Coordinates of C-alpha atoms in Angstrom, one line a residue:
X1 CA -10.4 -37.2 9.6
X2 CA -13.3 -34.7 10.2
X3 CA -12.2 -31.4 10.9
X4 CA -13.8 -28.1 12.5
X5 CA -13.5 -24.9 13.4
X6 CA -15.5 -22.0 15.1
X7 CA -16.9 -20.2 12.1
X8 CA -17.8 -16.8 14.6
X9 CA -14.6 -17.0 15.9
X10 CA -13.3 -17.1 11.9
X11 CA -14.9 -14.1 10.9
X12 CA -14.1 -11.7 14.2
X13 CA -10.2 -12.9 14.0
X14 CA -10.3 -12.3 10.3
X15 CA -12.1 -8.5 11.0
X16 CA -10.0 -7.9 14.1
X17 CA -6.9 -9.1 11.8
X18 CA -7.5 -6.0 10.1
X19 CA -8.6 -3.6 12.7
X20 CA -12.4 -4.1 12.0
X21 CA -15.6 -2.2 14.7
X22 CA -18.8 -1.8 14.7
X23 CA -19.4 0.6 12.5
X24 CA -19.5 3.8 13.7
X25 CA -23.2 5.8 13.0
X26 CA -22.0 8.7 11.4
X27 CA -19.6 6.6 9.0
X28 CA -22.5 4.3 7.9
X29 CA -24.8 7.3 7.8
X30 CA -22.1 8.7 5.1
X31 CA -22.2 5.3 3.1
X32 CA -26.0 5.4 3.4
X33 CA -26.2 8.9 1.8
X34 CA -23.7 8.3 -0.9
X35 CA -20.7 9.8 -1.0
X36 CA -19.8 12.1 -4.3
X37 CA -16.3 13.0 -4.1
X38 CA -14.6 16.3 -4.6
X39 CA -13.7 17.0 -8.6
X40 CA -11.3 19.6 -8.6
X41 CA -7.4 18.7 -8.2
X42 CA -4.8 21.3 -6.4
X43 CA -2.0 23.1 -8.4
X44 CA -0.2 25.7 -7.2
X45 CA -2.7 26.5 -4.1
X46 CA -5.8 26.7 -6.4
X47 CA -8.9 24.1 -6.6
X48 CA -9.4 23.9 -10.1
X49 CA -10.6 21.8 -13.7
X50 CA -8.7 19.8 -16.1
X51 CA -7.5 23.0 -18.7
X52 CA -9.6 21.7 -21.1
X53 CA -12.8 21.2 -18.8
X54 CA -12.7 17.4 -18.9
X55 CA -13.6 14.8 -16.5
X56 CA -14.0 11.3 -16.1
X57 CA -16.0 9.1 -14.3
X58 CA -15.6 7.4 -11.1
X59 CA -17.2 4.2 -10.9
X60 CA -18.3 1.9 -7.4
X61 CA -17.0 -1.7 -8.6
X62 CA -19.5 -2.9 -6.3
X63 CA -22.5 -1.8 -8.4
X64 CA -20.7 -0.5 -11.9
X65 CA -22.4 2.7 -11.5
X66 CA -21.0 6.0 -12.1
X67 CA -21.1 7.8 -8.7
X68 CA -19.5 11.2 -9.9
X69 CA -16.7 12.6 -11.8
X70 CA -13.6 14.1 -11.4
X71 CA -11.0 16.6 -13.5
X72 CA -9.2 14.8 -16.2
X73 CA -5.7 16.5 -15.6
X74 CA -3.9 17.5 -19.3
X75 CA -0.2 17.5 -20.1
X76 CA -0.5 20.8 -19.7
X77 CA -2.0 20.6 -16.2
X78 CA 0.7 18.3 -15.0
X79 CA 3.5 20.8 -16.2
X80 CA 1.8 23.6 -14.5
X81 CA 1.9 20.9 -11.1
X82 CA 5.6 20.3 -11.9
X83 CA 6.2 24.1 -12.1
X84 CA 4.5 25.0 -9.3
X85 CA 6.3 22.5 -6.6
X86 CA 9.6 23.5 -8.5
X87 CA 9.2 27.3 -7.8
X88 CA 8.2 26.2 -3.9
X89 CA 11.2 24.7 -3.2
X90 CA 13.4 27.0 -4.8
X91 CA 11.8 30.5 -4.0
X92 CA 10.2 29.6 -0.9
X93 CA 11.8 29.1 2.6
X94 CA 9.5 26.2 2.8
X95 CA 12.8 24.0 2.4
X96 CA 14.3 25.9 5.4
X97 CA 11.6 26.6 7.8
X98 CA 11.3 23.2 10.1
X99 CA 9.0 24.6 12.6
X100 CA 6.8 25.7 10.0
X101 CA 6.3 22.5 8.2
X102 CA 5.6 20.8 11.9
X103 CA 2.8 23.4 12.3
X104 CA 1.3 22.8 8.6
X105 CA 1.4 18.5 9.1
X106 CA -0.1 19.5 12.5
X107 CA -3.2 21.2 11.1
X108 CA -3.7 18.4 8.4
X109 CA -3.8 15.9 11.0
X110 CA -6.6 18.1 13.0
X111 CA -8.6 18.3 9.9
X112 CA -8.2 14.8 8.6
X113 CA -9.3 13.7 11.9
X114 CA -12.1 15.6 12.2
X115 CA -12.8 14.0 8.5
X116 CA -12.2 10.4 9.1
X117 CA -15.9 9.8 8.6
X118 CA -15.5 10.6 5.1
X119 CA -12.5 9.2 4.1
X120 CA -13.6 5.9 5.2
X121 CA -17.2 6.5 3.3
X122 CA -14.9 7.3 0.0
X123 CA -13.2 4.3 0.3
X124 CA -16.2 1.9 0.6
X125 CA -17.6 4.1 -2.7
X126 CA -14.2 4.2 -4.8
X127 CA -12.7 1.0 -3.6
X128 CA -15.5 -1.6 -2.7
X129 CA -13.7 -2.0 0.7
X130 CA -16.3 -3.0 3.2
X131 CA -16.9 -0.7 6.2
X132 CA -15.8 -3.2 8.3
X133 CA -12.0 -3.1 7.6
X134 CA -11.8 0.4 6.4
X135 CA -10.6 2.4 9.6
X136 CA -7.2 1.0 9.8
X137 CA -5.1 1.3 6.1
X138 CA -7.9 3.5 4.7
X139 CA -8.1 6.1 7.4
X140 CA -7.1 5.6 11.2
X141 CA -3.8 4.4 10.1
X142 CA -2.6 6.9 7.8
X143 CA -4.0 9.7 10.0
X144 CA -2.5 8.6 12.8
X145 CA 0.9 8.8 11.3
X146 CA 1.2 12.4 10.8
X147 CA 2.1 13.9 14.2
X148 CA 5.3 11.5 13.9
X149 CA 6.1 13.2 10.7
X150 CA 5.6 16.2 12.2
X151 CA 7.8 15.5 14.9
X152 CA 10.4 14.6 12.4
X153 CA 10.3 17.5 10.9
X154 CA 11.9 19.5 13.7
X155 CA 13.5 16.7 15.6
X156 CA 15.7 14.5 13.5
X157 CA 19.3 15.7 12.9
X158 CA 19.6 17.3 9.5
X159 CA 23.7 18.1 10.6
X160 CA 26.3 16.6 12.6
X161 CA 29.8 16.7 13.1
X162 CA 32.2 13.8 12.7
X163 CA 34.6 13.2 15.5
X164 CA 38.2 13.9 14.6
X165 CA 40.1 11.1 12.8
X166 CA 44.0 11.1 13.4
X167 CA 44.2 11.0 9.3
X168 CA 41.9 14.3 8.9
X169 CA 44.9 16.6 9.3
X170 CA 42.6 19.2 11.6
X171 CA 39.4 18.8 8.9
X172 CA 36.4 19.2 10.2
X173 CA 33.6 17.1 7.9
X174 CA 30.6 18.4 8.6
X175 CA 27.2 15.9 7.3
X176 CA 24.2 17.7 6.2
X177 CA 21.1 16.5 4.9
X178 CA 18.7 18.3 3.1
X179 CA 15.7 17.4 1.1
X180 CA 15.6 16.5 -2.2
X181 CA 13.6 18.8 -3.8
X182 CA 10.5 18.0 -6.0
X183 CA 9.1 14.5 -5.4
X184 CA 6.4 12.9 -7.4
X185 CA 4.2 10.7 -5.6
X186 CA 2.7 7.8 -7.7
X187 CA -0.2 5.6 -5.8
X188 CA -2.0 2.5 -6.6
X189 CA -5.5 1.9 -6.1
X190 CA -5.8 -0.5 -3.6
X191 CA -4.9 1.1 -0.3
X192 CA -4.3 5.1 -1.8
X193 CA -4.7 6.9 1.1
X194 CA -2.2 5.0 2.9
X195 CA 0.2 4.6 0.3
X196 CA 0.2 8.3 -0.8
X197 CA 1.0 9.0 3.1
X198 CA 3.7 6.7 3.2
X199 CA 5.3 9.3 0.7
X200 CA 3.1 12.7 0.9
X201 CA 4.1 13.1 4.6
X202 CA 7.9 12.4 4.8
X203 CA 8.3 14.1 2.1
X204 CA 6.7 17.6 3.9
X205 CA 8.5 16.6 6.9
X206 CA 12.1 16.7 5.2
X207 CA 11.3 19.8 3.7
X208 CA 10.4 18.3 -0.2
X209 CA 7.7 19.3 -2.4
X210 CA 5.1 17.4 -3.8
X211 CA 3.0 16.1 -6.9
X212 CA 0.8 13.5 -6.3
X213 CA -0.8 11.7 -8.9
X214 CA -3.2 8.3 -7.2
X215 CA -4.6 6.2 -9.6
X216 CA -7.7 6.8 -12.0
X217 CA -9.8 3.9 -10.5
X218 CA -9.6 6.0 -6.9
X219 CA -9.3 9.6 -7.4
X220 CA -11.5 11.1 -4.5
X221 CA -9.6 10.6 -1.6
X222 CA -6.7 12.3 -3.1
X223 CA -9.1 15.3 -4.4
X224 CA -10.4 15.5 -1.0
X225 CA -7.1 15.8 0.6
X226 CA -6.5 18.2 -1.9
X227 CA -9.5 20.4 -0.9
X228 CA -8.5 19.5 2.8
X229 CA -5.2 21.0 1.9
X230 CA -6.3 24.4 0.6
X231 CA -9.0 25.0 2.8
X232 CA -7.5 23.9 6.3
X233 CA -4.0 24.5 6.5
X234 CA -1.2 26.9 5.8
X235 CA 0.5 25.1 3.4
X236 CA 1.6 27.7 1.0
X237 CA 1.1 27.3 -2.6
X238 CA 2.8 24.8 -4.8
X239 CA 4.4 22.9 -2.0
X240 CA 1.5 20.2 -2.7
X241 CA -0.2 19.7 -6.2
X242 CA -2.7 16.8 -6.7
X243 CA -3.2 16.0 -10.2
X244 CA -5.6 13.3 -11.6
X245 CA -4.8 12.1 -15.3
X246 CA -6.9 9.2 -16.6
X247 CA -4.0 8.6 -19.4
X248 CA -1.2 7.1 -18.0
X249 CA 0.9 9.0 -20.5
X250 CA 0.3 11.9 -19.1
X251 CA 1.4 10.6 -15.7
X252 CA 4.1 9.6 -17.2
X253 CA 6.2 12.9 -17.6
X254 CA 6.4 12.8 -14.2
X255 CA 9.1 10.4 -14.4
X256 CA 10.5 12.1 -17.6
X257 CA 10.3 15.7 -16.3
X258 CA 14.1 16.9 -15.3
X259 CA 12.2 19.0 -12.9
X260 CA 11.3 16.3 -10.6
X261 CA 13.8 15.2 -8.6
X262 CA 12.6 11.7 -7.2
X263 CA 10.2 9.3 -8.3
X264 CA 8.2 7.6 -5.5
X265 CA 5.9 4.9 -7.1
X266 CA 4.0 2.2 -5.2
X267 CA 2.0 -0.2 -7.7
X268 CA 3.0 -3.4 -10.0
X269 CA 6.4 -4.4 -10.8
X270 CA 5.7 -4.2 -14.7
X271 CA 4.7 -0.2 -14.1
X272 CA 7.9 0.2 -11.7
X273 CA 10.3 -1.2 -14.0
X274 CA 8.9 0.9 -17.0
X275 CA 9.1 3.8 -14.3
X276 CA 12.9 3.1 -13.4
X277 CA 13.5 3.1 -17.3
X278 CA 12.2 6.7 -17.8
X279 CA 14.1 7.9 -14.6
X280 CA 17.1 6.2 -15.9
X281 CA 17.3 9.0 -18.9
X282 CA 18.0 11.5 -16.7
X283 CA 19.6 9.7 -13.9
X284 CA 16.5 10.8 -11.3
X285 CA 16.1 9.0 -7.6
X286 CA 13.4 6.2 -7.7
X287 CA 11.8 4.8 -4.5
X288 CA 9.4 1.3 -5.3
X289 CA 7.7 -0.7 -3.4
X290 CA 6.1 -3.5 -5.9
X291 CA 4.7 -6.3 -6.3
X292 CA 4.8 -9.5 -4.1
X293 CA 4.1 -13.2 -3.6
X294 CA 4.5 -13.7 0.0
X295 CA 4.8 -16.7 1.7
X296 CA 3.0 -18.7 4.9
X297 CA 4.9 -21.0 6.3
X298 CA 3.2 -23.1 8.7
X299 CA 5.8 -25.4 10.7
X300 CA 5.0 -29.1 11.9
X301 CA 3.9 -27.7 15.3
X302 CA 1.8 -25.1 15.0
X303 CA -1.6 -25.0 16.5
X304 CA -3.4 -26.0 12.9
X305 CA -6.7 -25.4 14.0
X306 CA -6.1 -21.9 14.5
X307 CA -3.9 -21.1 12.4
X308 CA -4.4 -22.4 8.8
X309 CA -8.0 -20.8 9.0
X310 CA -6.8 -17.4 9.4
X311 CA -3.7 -17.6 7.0
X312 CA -5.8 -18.9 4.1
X313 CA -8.9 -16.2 5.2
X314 CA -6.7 -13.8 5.1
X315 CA -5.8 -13.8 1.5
X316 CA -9.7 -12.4 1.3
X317 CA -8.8 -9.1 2.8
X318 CA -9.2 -6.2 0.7
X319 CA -11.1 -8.1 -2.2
X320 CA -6.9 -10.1 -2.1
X321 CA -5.7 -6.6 -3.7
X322 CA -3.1 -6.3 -1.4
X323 CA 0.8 -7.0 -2.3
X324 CA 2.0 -7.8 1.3
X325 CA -1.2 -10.9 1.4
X326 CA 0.3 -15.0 1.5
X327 CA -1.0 -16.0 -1.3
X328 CA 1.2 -19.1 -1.4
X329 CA 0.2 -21.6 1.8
X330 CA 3.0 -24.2 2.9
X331 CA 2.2 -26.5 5.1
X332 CA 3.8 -30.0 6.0
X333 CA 2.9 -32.6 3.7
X334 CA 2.6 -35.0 6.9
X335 CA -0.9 -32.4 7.9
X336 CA -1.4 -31.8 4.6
X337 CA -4.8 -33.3 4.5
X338 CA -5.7 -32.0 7.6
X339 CA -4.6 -28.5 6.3
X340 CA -6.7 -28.5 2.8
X341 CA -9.9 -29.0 4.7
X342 CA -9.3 -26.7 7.3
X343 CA -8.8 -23.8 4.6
X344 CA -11.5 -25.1 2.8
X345 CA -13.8 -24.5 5.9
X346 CA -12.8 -21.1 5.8
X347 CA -12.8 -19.9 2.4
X348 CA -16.8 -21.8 2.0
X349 CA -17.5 -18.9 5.1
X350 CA -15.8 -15.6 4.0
X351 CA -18.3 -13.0 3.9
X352 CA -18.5 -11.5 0.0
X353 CA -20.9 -9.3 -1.1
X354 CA -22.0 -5.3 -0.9
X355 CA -19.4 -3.6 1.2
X356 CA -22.0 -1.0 2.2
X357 CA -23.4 -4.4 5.1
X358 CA -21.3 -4.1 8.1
X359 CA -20.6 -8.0 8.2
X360 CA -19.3 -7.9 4.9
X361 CA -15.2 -8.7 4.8
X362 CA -14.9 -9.4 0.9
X363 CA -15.6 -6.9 -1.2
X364 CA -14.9 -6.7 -5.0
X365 CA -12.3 -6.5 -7.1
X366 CA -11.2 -3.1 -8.0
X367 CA -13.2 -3.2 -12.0
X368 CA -14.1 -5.5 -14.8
X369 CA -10.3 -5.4 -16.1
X370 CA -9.0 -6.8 -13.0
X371 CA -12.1 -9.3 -12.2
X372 CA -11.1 -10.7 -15.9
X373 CA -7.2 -10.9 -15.0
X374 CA -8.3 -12.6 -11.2
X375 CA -10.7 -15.3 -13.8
X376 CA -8.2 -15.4 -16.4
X377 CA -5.8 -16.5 -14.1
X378 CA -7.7 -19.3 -12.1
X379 CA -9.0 -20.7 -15.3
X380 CA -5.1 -20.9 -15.5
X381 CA -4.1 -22.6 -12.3
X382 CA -7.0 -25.0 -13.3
X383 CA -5.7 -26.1 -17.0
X384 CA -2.3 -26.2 -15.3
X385 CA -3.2 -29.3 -13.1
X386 CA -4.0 -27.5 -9.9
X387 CA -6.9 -28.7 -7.5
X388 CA -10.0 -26.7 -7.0
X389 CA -10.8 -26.4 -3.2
X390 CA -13.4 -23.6 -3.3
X391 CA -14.9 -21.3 -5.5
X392 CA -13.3 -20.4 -9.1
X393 CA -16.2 -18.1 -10.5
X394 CA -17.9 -14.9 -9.5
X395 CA -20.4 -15.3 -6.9
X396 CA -23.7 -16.5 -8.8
X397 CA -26.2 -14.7 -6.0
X398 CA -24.6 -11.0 -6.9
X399 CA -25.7 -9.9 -10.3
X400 CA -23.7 -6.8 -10.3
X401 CA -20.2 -5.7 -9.2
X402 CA -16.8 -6.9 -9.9
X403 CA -16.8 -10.2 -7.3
X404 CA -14.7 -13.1 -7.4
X405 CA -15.5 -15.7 -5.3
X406 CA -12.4 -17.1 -2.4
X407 CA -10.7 -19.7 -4.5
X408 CA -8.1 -22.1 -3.4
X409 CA -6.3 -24.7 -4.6
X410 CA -4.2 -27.2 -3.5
X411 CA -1.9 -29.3 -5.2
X412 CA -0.2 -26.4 -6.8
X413 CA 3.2 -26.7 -8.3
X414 CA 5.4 -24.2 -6.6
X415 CA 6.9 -23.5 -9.8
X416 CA 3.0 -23.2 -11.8
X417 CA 1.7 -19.7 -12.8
X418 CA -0.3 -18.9 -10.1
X419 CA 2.2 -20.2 -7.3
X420 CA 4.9 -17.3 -9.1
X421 CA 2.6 -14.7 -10.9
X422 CA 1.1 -12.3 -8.5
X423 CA -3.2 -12.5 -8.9
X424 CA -4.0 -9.5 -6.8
X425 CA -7.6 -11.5 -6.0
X426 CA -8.7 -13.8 -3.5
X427 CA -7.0 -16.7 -4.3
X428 CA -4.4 -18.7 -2.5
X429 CA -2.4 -21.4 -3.9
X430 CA -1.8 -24.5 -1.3
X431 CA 1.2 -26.4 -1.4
X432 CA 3.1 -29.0 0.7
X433 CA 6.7 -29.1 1.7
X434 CA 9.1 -32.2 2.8
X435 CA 11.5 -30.1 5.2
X436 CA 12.2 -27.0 6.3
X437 CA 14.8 -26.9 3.5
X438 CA 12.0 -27.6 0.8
X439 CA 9.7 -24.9 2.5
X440 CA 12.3 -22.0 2.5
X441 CA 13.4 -23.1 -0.9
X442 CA 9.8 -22.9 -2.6
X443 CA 9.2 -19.4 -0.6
X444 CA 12.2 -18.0 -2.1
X445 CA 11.8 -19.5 -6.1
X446 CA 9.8 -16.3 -7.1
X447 CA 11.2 -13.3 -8.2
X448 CA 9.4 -11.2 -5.6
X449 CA 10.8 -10.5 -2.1
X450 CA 8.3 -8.5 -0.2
X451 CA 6.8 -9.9 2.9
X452 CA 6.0 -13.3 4.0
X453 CA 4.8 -15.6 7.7
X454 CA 6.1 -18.3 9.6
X455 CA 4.2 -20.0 12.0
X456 CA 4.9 -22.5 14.8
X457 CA 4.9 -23.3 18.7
X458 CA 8.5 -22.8 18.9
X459 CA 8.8 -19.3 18.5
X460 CA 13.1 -19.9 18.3
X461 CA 12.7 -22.7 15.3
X462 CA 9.5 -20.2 13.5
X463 CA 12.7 -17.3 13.8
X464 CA 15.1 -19.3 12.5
X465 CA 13.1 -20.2 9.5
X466 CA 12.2 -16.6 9.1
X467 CA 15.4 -15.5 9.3
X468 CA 16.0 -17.5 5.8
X469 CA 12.9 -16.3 4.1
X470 CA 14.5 -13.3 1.4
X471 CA 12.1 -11.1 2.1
X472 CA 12.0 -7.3 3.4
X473 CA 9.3 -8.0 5.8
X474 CA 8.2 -11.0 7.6
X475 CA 5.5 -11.6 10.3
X476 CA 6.1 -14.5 13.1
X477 CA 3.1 -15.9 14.7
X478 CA 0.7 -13.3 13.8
X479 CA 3.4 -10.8 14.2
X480 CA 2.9 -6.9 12.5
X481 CA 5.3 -5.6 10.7
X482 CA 4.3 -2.1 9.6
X483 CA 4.2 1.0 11.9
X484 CA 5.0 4.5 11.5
X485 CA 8.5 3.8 13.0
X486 CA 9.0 0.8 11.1
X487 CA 10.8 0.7 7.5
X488 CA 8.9 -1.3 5.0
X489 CA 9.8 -2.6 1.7
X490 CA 10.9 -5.3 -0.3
X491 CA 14.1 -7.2 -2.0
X492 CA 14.2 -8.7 -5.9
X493 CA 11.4 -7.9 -7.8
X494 CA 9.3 -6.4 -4.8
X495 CA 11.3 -2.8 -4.8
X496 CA 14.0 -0.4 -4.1
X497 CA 14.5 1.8 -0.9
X498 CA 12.5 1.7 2.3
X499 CA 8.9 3.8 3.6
X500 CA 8.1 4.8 7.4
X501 CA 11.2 5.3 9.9
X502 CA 14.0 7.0 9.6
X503 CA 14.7 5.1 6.6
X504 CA 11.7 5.9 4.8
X505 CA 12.3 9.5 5.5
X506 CA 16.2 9.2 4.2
X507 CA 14.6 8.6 0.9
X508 CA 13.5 12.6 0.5
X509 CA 17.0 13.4 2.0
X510 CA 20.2 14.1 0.2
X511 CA 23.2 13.9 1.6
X512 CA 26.3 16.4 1.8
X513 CA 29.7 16.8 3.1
X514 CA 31.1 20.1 4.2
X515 CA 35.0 20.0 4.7
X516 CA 35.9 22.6 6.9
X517 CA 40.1 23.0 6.7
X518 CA 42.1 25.1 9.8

């Protein structure tokens, strides 16, 4: 059987999937310029150095060249962060003053806007992300989201009383909810603007104070939210502090300090667990969203031809550093065949190379470190019996830059290394099912629970399925599951508590119970 698909068709589904354009002129005039980044990090409503004067270097994983620095935040500047959101929740009436925080998230969404240019520059520099697919989780996104936290602020119900109760006795319970005090705000490197939103903002909205700390590999767009911060807003001093450490040890008294009241981490499921450990000392709130291993279940009638391109393409997206991406691809083993060379067809067409070309969609992997682990693991799935497809090496016609090529395999076992280990690269492991019993038995055998996809022509039968998957998030014929409105997180392995929606904002909430006698 010869199969085919429209390769055009391919690549504009695959941009559109992730809100690609044209790029705009004055964002590629940005990336044609070079962006160097902002240096200084923000504690207690000053720009300043590391306390020693050290920096390190920020590095473009699509040339491995140093394209600026940025503060090297000490122990001590971390306890000076930790001080100075402390003493703005407690001596300020920043905690108290709704309107107040609604006007402040207001004028950070007028300057961020006005600055969307550059944070999508900084992420094609810091990240490798091509221009192509960085206005949606890399700016447009995330900006977009603040006037809903800013309506929250003043609009959700922070007290309420419960009706009487024939048992109360004339007790009046009054319910009050009231933020949580100092939050630290851990981000990964793969999508840090929008992750440190998915925390940064809520937590200003629900009256919190704030340390973030993004990761080493992508300091600048937190530095230049920092300077944003300072220089076009009224937020008073302290409430937000942006520190940069390039030792993980020194990040990590944020999750030992008894100052800080909840730890908000997104990143691996090895860092989260070691995260929950130090919180545990002290009995501190932890909020994770981890790691994943999602699943894409295609059902016996689906439209193949259009689908299994764009659910094995996909896995491409963001160089495959993203945890929510199917990396695991079921398909019936009656179109099993039919399947493999369909994928095939699309992974041979990706476009990989220099994220700075506006038809680029693969960029590269994040640095050396993690193009070895992506290598390290294929070479696995190889030895362990697997089927090469496509691609297993770095790109031979790119000389520099961290690339892995789209891999895929087929004839994975479900219960193999890279069918349960999460490779956080562009490869996706192909495997057949028997029934729908088998498929919803291999998508649930990892230990990870974060997001997964069904699809099929009957949209009642694809629910059903769904409905079975253990996951926190999963998408139904090309369905999306996040939104500003929308909790998102995982089960198992893949995290603890919710983001975005009322839910994600309960996490910077405690709750209290007033009993009011006659």
């Amino acid at each position: 059987m010869t199969t085919s698909i429209d390769l055009s068709e391919l690549k504009n589904d695959l941009g559109a999937l992730w809100g690609s354009h044209d790029p705009f002129d004055s964002t590629m005039e940005l990336v044609a310029e070079g962006v160097r980044g902002d240096e200084a990090m923000l504690i207690d409503g000053a720009l300043v150095g590391a306390s020693n004067g050290a920096t390190f270097d920020n590095v473009d994983p699509a040339t491995e060249q140093v394209i600026g620095v940025v503060a090297d935040a000490t122990a001590t500047d971390v306890d000076r962060a930790i001080r100075a959101a402390r003493h703005a929740f407690d001596e300020t009436s920043w905690a108290h003053d709704t309107e107040f925080r609604r006007h402040c998230l207001l004028q950070l969404h007028e300057a961020m806007a006005e600055s969307a240019d550059l944070f999508r520059a900084t992420a094609v520099a810091e990240i490798g992300v091509p221009v192509r697919t960085s206005y949606t989780f890399h700016s447009d996104w995330p900006i977009s989201s603040i006037p809903y936290w800013a309506d929250m602020a003043t609009e959700f119900d922070y007290e309420y009383t419960m009706p009487d109760r024939p048992w109360s006795a004339g007790t009046r319970h009054l319910i009050r909810h009231e933020p949580i005090g100092v939050v630290a705000a851990i981000t990964p490197w793969n999508f840090p603007l929008q992750t440190a939103f998915t925390k940064v903002l809520p937590a200003l909205a629900a009256g919190a104070t704030v340390i973030l700390k993004p990761a080493f590999q992508t300091p600048w767009h937190a530095t230049l939210l920092a300077r944003l911060i300072a220089e076009e807003t009224d937020i008073p001093a302290g409430v937000v502090n942006v520190v940069t450490p390039s030792d993980n040890q020194v990040a990590e008294q944020l999750a030992t300090d008894p100052r800080v009241d909840l730890v908000h981490f997104t990143g691996s499921t090895a860092v989260g667990k070691k995260l929950m450990a130090h919180a545990s000392e002290r009995v501190a709130r932890v909020a994770l969203e981890l790691g994943g291993k999602s699943a894409n279940i295609v059902l016996e009638d689906a439209d193949f031809a259009r689908v299994v391109p764009l659910a094995a393409g996909v896995v491409c997206m963001n160089a495959g550093q993203g945890c929510v991406l199917p990396t695991r691809l079921l398909v019936p083993r009656s179109r099993y065949d039919e399947a493999q060379q369909l994928a095939r067809l699309a992974f041979e067409n990706v476009p990989v190379g220099d994220p700075k070309q506006p038809d680029v969609i693969q960029g590269p992997q994040i640095s050396k470190v993690q193009q070895d682990r992506v290598l390290g693991l294929i070479a696995r799935g190889i030895a362990d019996g697997a089927t090469l497809l496509s691609g297993g090496g770095r790109p031979e016609s790119l000389e520099k830059g961290y690339f892995v090529e789209p891999t895929l395999f087929a004839d994975v076992d479900p219960y193999s290394t890279i069918a349960q280990h999460e490779i956080f690269g562009p490869v996706l492991a192909m495997i057949p099912y028997d029934s729908l019993d088998h498929a919803v038995e291999i998508a649930n055998s990892t230990v990870y629970g974060l997001a997964g996809s069904v699809w099929g022509t009957d949209e009642a039968a694809a629910v059903a399925v769904a409905r079975r998957v253990r996951t926190g998030m999963i998408a139904v014929n090309g369905g999306f599951y996040y939104g500003h409105d929308v909790p998102s997180g995982g089960v198992k392995q893949s995290g603890l508590g919710r983001e975005s929606g009322a839910e994600g904002f309960g996490e910077f909430l405690e709750t209290k119970v007033i009993a009011v006698g006659e």
